[in-house]
Short mmCIF file of C-alpha atoms in Angstrom, two decimals:
data_model
loop_
_atom_site.label_atom_id
_atom_site.label_comp_id
_atom_site.label_asym_id
_atom_site.label_seq_id
_atom_site.Cartn_x
_atom_site.Cartn_y
_atom_site.Cartn_z
CA MET A 1 -53.72 -171.06 74.79
CA ASN A 2 -56.55 -173.41 73.24
CA GLU A 3 -59.13 -171.25 75.45
CA LEU A 4 -57.28 -167.93 73.19
CA LYS A 5 -57.20 -169.36 70.33
CA ARG A 6 -60.94 -170.50 70.30
CA LYS A 7 -61.73 -167.13 70.96
CA LYS A 8 -60.04 -165.82 68.01
CA LEU A 9 -61.57 -168.58 66.44
CA THR A 10 -64.60 -167.49 67.68
CA PHE A 11 -64.34 -163.69 66.31
CA ARG A 12 -63.42 -164.98 63.79
CA GLY A 13 -66.72 -166.49 63.43
CA TRP A 14 -68.96 -164.46 64.04
CA PHE A 15 -67.18 -161.95 61.12
CA ARG A 16 -68.13 -163.97 58.32
CA LEU A 17 -70.72 -163.90 58.68
CA CYS A 18 -71.57 -160.58 57.15
CA PRO A 19 -67.02 -159.47 56.68
CA VAL A 20 -68.32 -156.83 54.01
CA ARG A 21 -71.19 -155.41 56.54
CA HIS A 22 -68.87 -155.30 59.12
CA CYS A 23 -66.30 -153.69 56.93
CA LEU A 24 -68.98 -150.58 56.55
CA LEU A 25 -70.33 -150.76 59.80
CA LEU A 26 -66.39 -149.58 60.93
CA ALA A 27 -65.48 -147.07 57.92
CA GLY A 28 -69.29 -145.30 59.01
CA GLY A 29 -67.92 -145.25 62.73
CA LEU A 30 -64.77 -144.29 62.09
CA LEU A 31 -66.31 -141.36 59.25
CA ILE A 32 -68.31 -140.69 63.02
CA GLY A 33 -65.57 -140.69 64.93
CA GLY A 34 -63.73 -138.13 63.03
CA TYR A 35 -66.20 -136.34 62.24
CA PHE A 36 -66.77 -135.14 66.18
CA ALA A 37 -63.13 -134.91 67.24
CA LEU A 38 -62.40 -132.84 64.23
CA ARG A 39 -65.38 -130.72 63.82
CA GLY A 40 -64.07 -128.31 66.90
CA SER A 41 -61.11 -127.03 63.84
CA ALA A 42 -62.60 -124.37 61.65
CA ALA A 43 -59.57 -124.86 59.35
CA VAL A 44 -60.02 -128.76 59.24
CA MET A 45 -63.86 -128.36 58.18
CA ALA A 46 -63.30 -124.87 56.18
CA ALA A 47 -60.48 -127.27 53.54
CA VAL A 48 -62.71 -130.17 53.46
CA CYS A 49 -65.07 -128.19 53.08
CA ARG A 50 -63.43 -126.57 49.83
CA GLY A 51 -61.48 -130.20 48.88
CA PHE A 52 -64.57 -132.45 48.76
CA VAL A 53 -67.96 -131.54 49.88
CA ARG A 54 -68.44 -128.46 47.80
CA PRO A 55 -67.24 -130.32 44.41
CA TRP A 56 -69.49 -132.80 45.17
CA HIS A 57 -72.66 -130.92 45.33
CA ARG A 58 -71.63 -129.38 42.36
CA PHE A 59 -71.07 -132.80 40.80
CA PHE A 60 -74.19 -134.37 41.51
CA SER A 61 -76.56 -131.39 41.60
CA ARG A 62 -75.39 -130.89 38.06
CA LEU A 63 -75.87 -134.38 37.10
CA THR A 64 -79.72 -135.02 38.91
CA SER A 65 -80.98 -131.33 37.65
CA PRO A 66 -81.66 -132.64 34.50
CA LEU A 67 -84.03 -135.40 36.25
CA PRO A 68 -87.66 -134.04 36.21
CA PHE A 69 -88.25 -136.12 38.92
CA SER A 70 -86.43 -136.15 42.97
CA MET A 71 -83.29 -138.42 42.73
CA ALA A 72 -83.47 -138.01 46.99
CA GLU A 73 -87.18 -138.83 47.38
CA VAL A 74 -86.68 -142.38 44.99
CA LEU A 75 -83.33 -142.84 47.05
CA ILE A 76 -85.78 -142.42 49.87
CA ALA A 77 -88.27 -144.53 48.71
CA LEU A 78 -85.87 -147.53 47.81
CA ALA A 79 -84.63 -147.04 50.94
CA VAL A 80 -87.92 -147.95 53.36
CA LEU A 81 -88.65 -150.64 50.32
CA ALA A 82 -84.87 -152.52 50.66
CA ALA A 83 -85.65 -151.78 54.89
CA ALA A 84 -89.52 -153.08 54.81
CA ALA A 85 -88.14 -156.41 52.62
CA TYR A 86 -85.31 -156.75 54.76
CA LEU A 87 -87.54 -156.43 58.22
CA VAL A 88 -90.03 -159.31 56.32
CA GLY A 89 -87.19 -161.71 55.72
CA PHE A 90 -85.57 -161.34 59.03
CA LEU A 91 -88.99 -162.37 60.50
CA VAL A 92 -88.67 -165.47 58.10
CA ARG A 93 -85.80 -166.84 59.02
CA LEU A 94 -85.77 -166.72 62.23
CA ILE A 95 -89.35 -168.56 61.89
CA ARG A 96 -87.71 -171.09 59.31
CA ARG A 97 -84.08 -171.35 61.21
CA ARG A 98 -84.46 -172.30 64.58
CA GLY A 99 -81.30 -173.63 64.72
CA GLU A 100 -79.61 -170.47 63.28
CA ARG A 101 -81.18 -167.52 65.24
CA GLY A 102 -78.33 -166.82 67.32
CA ARG A 103 -76.73 -166.01 63.50
CA THR A 104 -80.24 -164.42 61.91
CA VAL A 105 -80.36 -162.34 65.13
CA TYR A 106 -76.62 -160.67 64.98
CA ARG A 107 -76.68 -160.05 61.23
CA PHE A 108 -80.04 -158.20 61.33
CA PHE A 109 -78.20 -155.73 64.23
CA VAL A 110 -75.00 -155.49 62.49
CA THR A 111 -77.06 -154.55 59.41
CA ALA A 112 -78.96 -152.26 61.56
CA ALA A 113 -76.34 -150.46 62.76
CA MET A 114 -74.43 -150.41 59.36
CA ALA A 115 -77.18 -148.75 57.88
CA PHE A 116 -77.26 -146.12 60.54
CA ALA A 117 -73.35 -145.65 60.24
CA VAL A 118 -72.96 -145.35 56.26
CA VAL A 119 -76.09 -142.66 56.35
CA TYR A 120 -75.33 -140.97 59.57
CA GLY A 121 -71.58 -140.58 58.66
CA GLY A 122 -72.42 -139.45 54.95
CA PHE A 123 -74.47 -136.44 56.37
CA CYS A 124 -71.90 -135.86 58.85
CA LEU A 125 -69.14 -135.55 56.02
CA LEU A 126 -71.60 -134.24 53.36
CA TRP A 127 -73.97 -131.91 55.63
CA GLY A 128 -72.67 -131.23 59.08
CA VAL A 129 -69.40 -130.15 58.07
CA TYR A 130 -70.51 -126.50 56.64
CA TYR A 131 -71.83 -125.98 59.99
CA TYR A 132 -68.62 -125.71 61.33
CA GLY A 133 -66.60 -125.03 57.88
CA THR A 134 -68.25 -121.69 56.87
CA ASP A 135 -69.57 -118.41 57.93
CA PHE A 136 -71.74 -116.76 56.39
CA GLU A 137 -72.06 -114.04 58.74
CA ALA A 138 -68.51 -113.54 58.74
CA ALA A 139 -68.40 -113.98 54.87
CA SER A 140 -70.98 -111.49 54.30
CA GLY A 141 -70.31 -108.86 56.90
CA VAL A 142 -74.24 -108.91 58.03
CA SER A 143 -73.71 -110.28 61.88
CA GLY A 144 -77.42 -110.57 64.00
CA ALA A 145 -77.44 -109.48 67.46
CA PRO A 146 -80.29 -109.38 70.26
CA SER A 147 -82.00 -105.82 69.21
CA SER A 148 -84.19 -103.04 71.16
CA THR A 149 -88.53 -103.63 71.22
CA ALA A 150 -88.07 -100.12 69.18
CA GLN A 151 -85.90 -101.27 66.33
CA LEU A 152 -88.14 -104.53 66.00
CA GLU A 153 -91.14 -102.54 66.23
CA THR A 154 -90.13 -100.35 63.19
CA VAL A 155 -89.06 -103.38 61.69
CA THR A 156 -91.76 -105.24 61.49
CA ARG A 157 -93.75 -102.43 60.38
CA TRP A 158 -92.00 -102.04 57.74
CA PHE A 159 -91.91 -105.05 56.08
CA THR A 160 -96.36 -104.87 56.67
CA ASP A 161 -95.83 -101.98 54.41
CA LEU A 162 -93.96 -104.45 52.34
CA VAL A 163 -96.10 -107.41 52.38
CA ASN A 164 -99.09 -105.62 51.43
CA GLU A 165 -97.37 -103.54 48.34
CA TYR A 166 -96.40 -106.66 46.97
CA GLY A 167 -99.87 -109.07 47.87
CA GLU A 168 -101.88 -106.94 45.48
CA GLN A 169 -99.39 -107.63 42.99
CA VAL A 170 -100.15 -111.33 43.22
CA GLN A 171 -102.50 -113.42 41.52
CA ARG A 172 -105.52 -114.69 44.30
CA ASP A 173 -107.96 -116.88 44.12
CA GLU A 174 -112.13 -116.46 45.28
CA ASN A 175 -111.00 -116.87 49.01
CA GLY A 176 -108.15 -114.28 48.74
CA GLU A 177 -105.73 -116.19 48.96
CA PHE A 178 -102.54 -116.48 46.90
CA SER A 179 -102.50 -118.59 43.78
CA GLU A 180 -100.15 -118.86 41.34
CA ASP A 181 -99.01 -121.01 39.57
CA LEU A 182 -95.71 -122.65 41.03
CA ASP A 183 -94.71 -124.57 37.97
CA PRO A 184 -93.50 -121.77 36.40
CA ILE A 185 -92.16 -120.04 39.81
CA PHE A 186 -89.73 -123.23 40.29
CA ALA A 187 -88.73 -123.45 37.17
CA ARG A 188 -87.66 -119.31 37.93
CA SER A 189 -86.12 -120.63 40.53
CA ALA A 190 -82.59 -121.73 38.76
CA ALA A 191 -81.35 -117.85 38.38
CA LEU A 192 -82.87 -117.26 41.79
CA TYR A 193 -79.80 -116.32 43.15
CA ASP A 194 -77.84 -114.14 40.50
CA ALA A 195 -78.57 -111.34 41.34
CA VAL A 196 -77.94 -111.78 45.44
CA GLU A 197 -73.96 -113.24 44.52
CA GLU A 198 -73.21 -109.88 42.77
CA VAL A 199 -73.47 -108.57 46.54
CA PHE A 200 -72.47 -111.53 48.45
CA PRO A 201 -70.05 -113.74 46.07
CA CYS A 202 -69.87 -116.41 49.48
CA LEU A 203 -73.50 -117.35 47.42
CA ALA A 204 -71.89 -118.27 44.39
CA GLY A 205 -73.05 -121.84 42.78
CA ASP A 206 -74.79 -123.06 39.57
CA ASP A 207 -77.96 -122.06 38.75
CA ILE A 208 -79.66 -125.35 39.68
CA ALA A 209 -83.56 -125.12 40.50
CA ALA A 210 -85.21 -126.94 43.59
CA LYS A 211 -87.84 -129.49 42.58
CA PRO A 212 -91.63 -130.50 43.78
CA PHE A 213 -91.52 -133.57 46.33
CA PHE A 214 -94.50 -135.95 45.00
CA PHE A 215 -94.99 -137.09 48.15
CA SER A 216 -95.43 -134.09 50.51
CA ARG A 217 -98.57 -135.14 52.15
CA ALA A 218 -96.17 -137.56 53.98
CA MET A 219 -93.34 -133.92 54.66
CA SER A 220 -96.80 -131.88 56.09
CA TYR A 221 -97.35 -134.71 58.32
CA ILE A 222 -93.61 -133.97 59.68
CA ASN A 223 -93.57 -130.88 59.37
CA PHE A 224 -91.67 -130.31 56.85
CA THR A 225 -91.49 -127.50 54.39
CA GLY A 226 -88.22 -128.67 52.50
CA PHE A 227 -85.23 -129.71 52.78
CA PHE A 228 -81.71 -130.66 50.87
CA PHE A 229 -80.32 -133.54 50.31
CA PRO A 230 -76.63 -133.53 50.08
CA PHE A 231 -76.20 -137.06 49.28
CA THR A 232 -77.81 -135.56 45.34
CA ALA A 233 -77.15 -132.25 46.32
CA GLU A 234 -81.16 -131.37 45.51
CA ALA A 235 -83.47 -128.91 47.27
CA ASN A 236 -86.29 -130.20 47.78
CA ILE A 237 -89.64 -128.51 48.26
CA ASN A 238 -93.85 -129.21 50.06
CA VAL A 239 -95.48 -128.23 47.40
CA ASP A 240 -98.91 -129.56 49.84
CA SER A 241 -97.38 -126.04 52.23
CA PRO A 242 -99.40 -123.01 52.35
CA ALA A 243 -98.75 -121.36 48.49
CA ALA A 244 -97.36 -118.47 49.59
CA PHE A 245 -95.00 -120.29 51.78
CA VAL A 246 -93.32 -122.01 48.61
CA PRO A 247 -91.48 -119.47 46.78
CA SER A 248 -89.16 -118.43 50.50
CA THR A 249 -89.26 -121.59 50.58
CA ILE A 250 -87.36 -122.67 47.00
CA ALA A 251 -85.12 -119.61 48.28
CA HIS A 252 -84.22 -121.48 51.72
CA GLU A 253 -83.80 -124.78 50.48
CA ILE A 254 -81.18 -123.74 47.37
CA ALA A 255 -79.20 -121.19 50.35
CA HIS A 256 -78.76 -125.12 51.97
CA GLN A 257 -77.91 -126.19 48.71
CA ARG A 258 -75.50 -123.25 48.17
CA GLY A 259 -73.43 -124.25 51.44
CA VAL A 260 -75.60 -121.96 54.42
CA ALA A 261 -76.37 -124.58 56.57
CA PRO A 262 -77.99 -122.29 59.72
CA GLU A 263 -81.61 -121.94 59.55
CA ASP A 264 -82.03 -118.69 60.27
CA GLU A 265 -78.74 -117.54 58.20
CA ALA A 266 -80.54 -119.71 55.18
CA ASN A 267 -84.25 -117.82 55.91
CA PHE A 268 -82.59 -114.30 55.37
CA CYS A 269 -80.47 -115.10 52.67
CA ALA A 270 -84.13 -116.45 51.15
CA TYR A 271 -85.22 -112.81 51.73
CA LEU A 272 -82.66 -111.72 49.81
CA ALA A 273 -82.67 -113.19 47.02
CA CYS A 274 -86.89 -112.66 46.89
CA MET A 275 -86.32 -109.53 47.37
CA ALA A 276 -83.64 -109.36 44.42
CA SER A 277 -86.18 -111.52 42.25
CA GLU A 278 -88.13 -109.10 39.70
CA ASP A 279 -90.96 -111.75 40.18
CA ASP A 280 -93.81 -110.36 42.27
CA ASP A 281 -94.08 -113.88 43.51
CA PHE A 282 -90.80 -114.13 45.00
CA ARG A 283 -91.43 -110.77 46.38
CA TYR A 284 -94.31 -111.40 47.90
CA SER A 285 -92.86 -114.35 49.36
CA GLY A 286 -89.86 -113.55 50.85
CA ALA A 287 -91.70 -110.29 52.30
CA PHE A 288 -94.96 -112.88 54.05
CA GLY A 289 -92.37 -114.68 55.62
CA ALA A 290 -89.70 -111.53 56.89
CA TYR A 291 -92.97 -110.12 58.37
CA ILE A 292 -93.86 -113.36 60.30
CA TYR A 293 -90.99 -113.81 61.32
CA CYS A 294 -90.73 -110.44 62.96
CA HIS A 295 -94.42 -110.75 64.27
CA ASN A 296 -93.64 -113.29 65.87
CA ALA A 297 -90.16 -111.69 67.39
CA LEU A 298 -92.36 -108.53 68.59
CA SER A 299 -95.41 -110.33 69.58
CA LYS A 300 -93.74 -112.35 72.40
CA ILE A 301 -91.89 -108.97 74.18
CA ASP A 302 -94.81 -106.25 73.02
CA LYS A 303 -97.51 -107.55 72.19
CA THR A 304 -99.81 -104.43 72.11
CA ALA A 305 -97.30 -103.22 69.44
CA ALA A 306 -97.76 -106.72 67.24
CA SER A 307 -101.68 -106.67 67.76
CA GLN A 308 -101.55 -102.87 66.46
CA ILE A 309 -99.34 -103.69 63.43
CA TRP A 310 -101.86 -107.09 62.81
CA SER A 311 -104.89 -104.58 62.25
CA THR A 312 -102.54 -102.77 59.58
CA LEU A 313 -102.25 -106.25 57.66
CA SER A 314 -104.10 -105.93 53.55
CA ASP A 315 -106.61 -109.01 53.37
CA GLY A 316 -105.36 -111.05 51.19
CA VAL A 317 -102.04 -111.15 53.77
CA LEU A 318 -104.70 -111.75 56.40
CA ALA A 319 -106.33 -114.71 54.10
CA ASP A 320 -102.75 -115.89 53.68
CA ILE A 321 -102.43 -116.27 57.03
CA ARG A 322 -105.55 -117.48 57.56
CA ALA A 323 -105.06 -120.51 54.99
CA ALA A 324 -101.72 -121.24 56.36
CA ASN A 325 -102.79 -121.65 59.85
CA ALA A 326 -106.06 -123.55 58.84
CA HIS A 327 -103.29 -126.05 57.27
CA TYR A 328 -101.10 -126.28 59.78
CA GLU A 329 -104.13 -127.25 62.17
CA GLN A 330 -105.21 -130.43 60.17
CA TYR A 331 -101.68 -131.93 60.66
CA GLU A 332 -101.39 -131.25 64.44
CA GLY A 333 -101.13 -134.10 66.05
CA LYS A 334 -98.03 -137.43 67.90
CA VAL A 335 -96.37 -138.07 64.87
CA GLN A 336 -95.38 -134.11 64.06
CA ASP A 337 -94.62 -133.57 67.94
CA ALA A 338 -92.64 -136.88 67.21
CA ALA A 339 -90.92 -135.68 64.19
CA GLN A 340 -89.98 -132.08 65.68
CA LYS A 341 -89.06 -133.02 68.54
CA VAL A 342 -86.73 -135.23 66.10
CA ASN A 343 -85.25 -132.04 64.33
CA ASP A 344 -85.06 -130.15 67.20
CA THR A 345 -82.39 -133.05 68.82
CA TYR A 346 -81.06 -133.23 65.28
CA LEU A 347 -79.88 -129.09 65.27
CA LYS A 348 -79.15 -128.64 68.26
CA ALA A 349 -76.69 -131.56 67.55
CA PHE A 350 -75.25 -129.67 65.02
CA SER A 351 -74.42 -126.86 67.00
CA GLU A 352 -77.60 -124.91 66.61
CA GLU A 353 -78.17 -124.25 70.48
CA SER A 354 -81.90 -123.27 70.13
CA GLY A 355 -82.91 -126.36 67.43
CA VAL A 356 -86.44 -125.47 65.73
CA GLN A 357 -86.95 -121.84 67.46
CA SER A 358 -83.77 -121.16 65.58
CA TYR A 359 -85.88 -120.87 62.02
CA GLY A 360 -87.18 -117.64 63.73
CA GLU A 361 -84.03 -116.16 65.12
CA ALA A 362 -83.63 -114.91 61.10
CA ALA A 363 -84.86 -111.82 62.75
CA ASP A 364 -81.77 -110.25 64.51
CA LEU A 365 -80.35 -110.49 60.82
CA LEU A 366 -83.27 -108.95 59.09
CA ILE A 367 -82.81 -106.42 61.68
CA ALA A 368 -79.53 -105.84 61.38
CA TRP A 369 -80.06 -105.71 57.35
#
């Protein structure tokens, strides 16, 4: 009896060291467990999307939209600084309080586990449910399927003509590369989906502009062209990316903002939005991305046809492709490889079986369309 009592008191003692962190750890763990237990039920996930996630994103996107900076970027920076400060404080306490090292280490691991559980749990709730509660292909009636080589070649030729046409209508620098001013492009992005909503009501949403990421260079090192931050509902764009890709990346992240989770579907929606735009910069970027997806798919199964089509590209399009290749080459290395593996693992964890390859699977949707 006394032994059981001592164990109970010992448990209470450890809990009282950081009760709030224990409670948050438990709450985050329950959220993660509940998500993985229920994500197989499309009805439950759809209800969570309608009743909580979409209202959350509408509220926070409206709240953060007037800010001239990305609140997501501020929160990420503060989190990094807080983590660094906490780690330094932990090491100092570990050295100075030798008699309390066990408690100090325990608090550290509870804090780390709590932070992971809360952030990951929130991510599952505010983003992960989209993978199981919404279905753009079912709502739009456009469904991708494996295509024949002849179909892929035909569509690739069509996009080649399109990208050549729009490539002649955008501003270029002395090297022949895309050089449109990005500030007006971001300003016009708020209304980018207005025309698409009329054809696909499932893409309806508030007119919220995407935001340039101040630390875009850091995003280039981890091979991110942009990301949607579900906690603040902001579409963040890497403006260090090749300029020709920026307008279509904006459209891609806004598709995420409107509830389209799978990467291939977001790429397809980006193409639709760019093509529906009245602006040459968006139309060129949309056609440019579509050509790249289809060319890459075709080159895997018929390199001869892909090379022949490549030879018909205009000088301006080729200049943008060379600029993009040069940009990505400068960031190749272990950091980018590691980030790529993390992104691949993350996508597969949310049932995108192809991982990072799923971005290119937009070709199937483009052919179907």
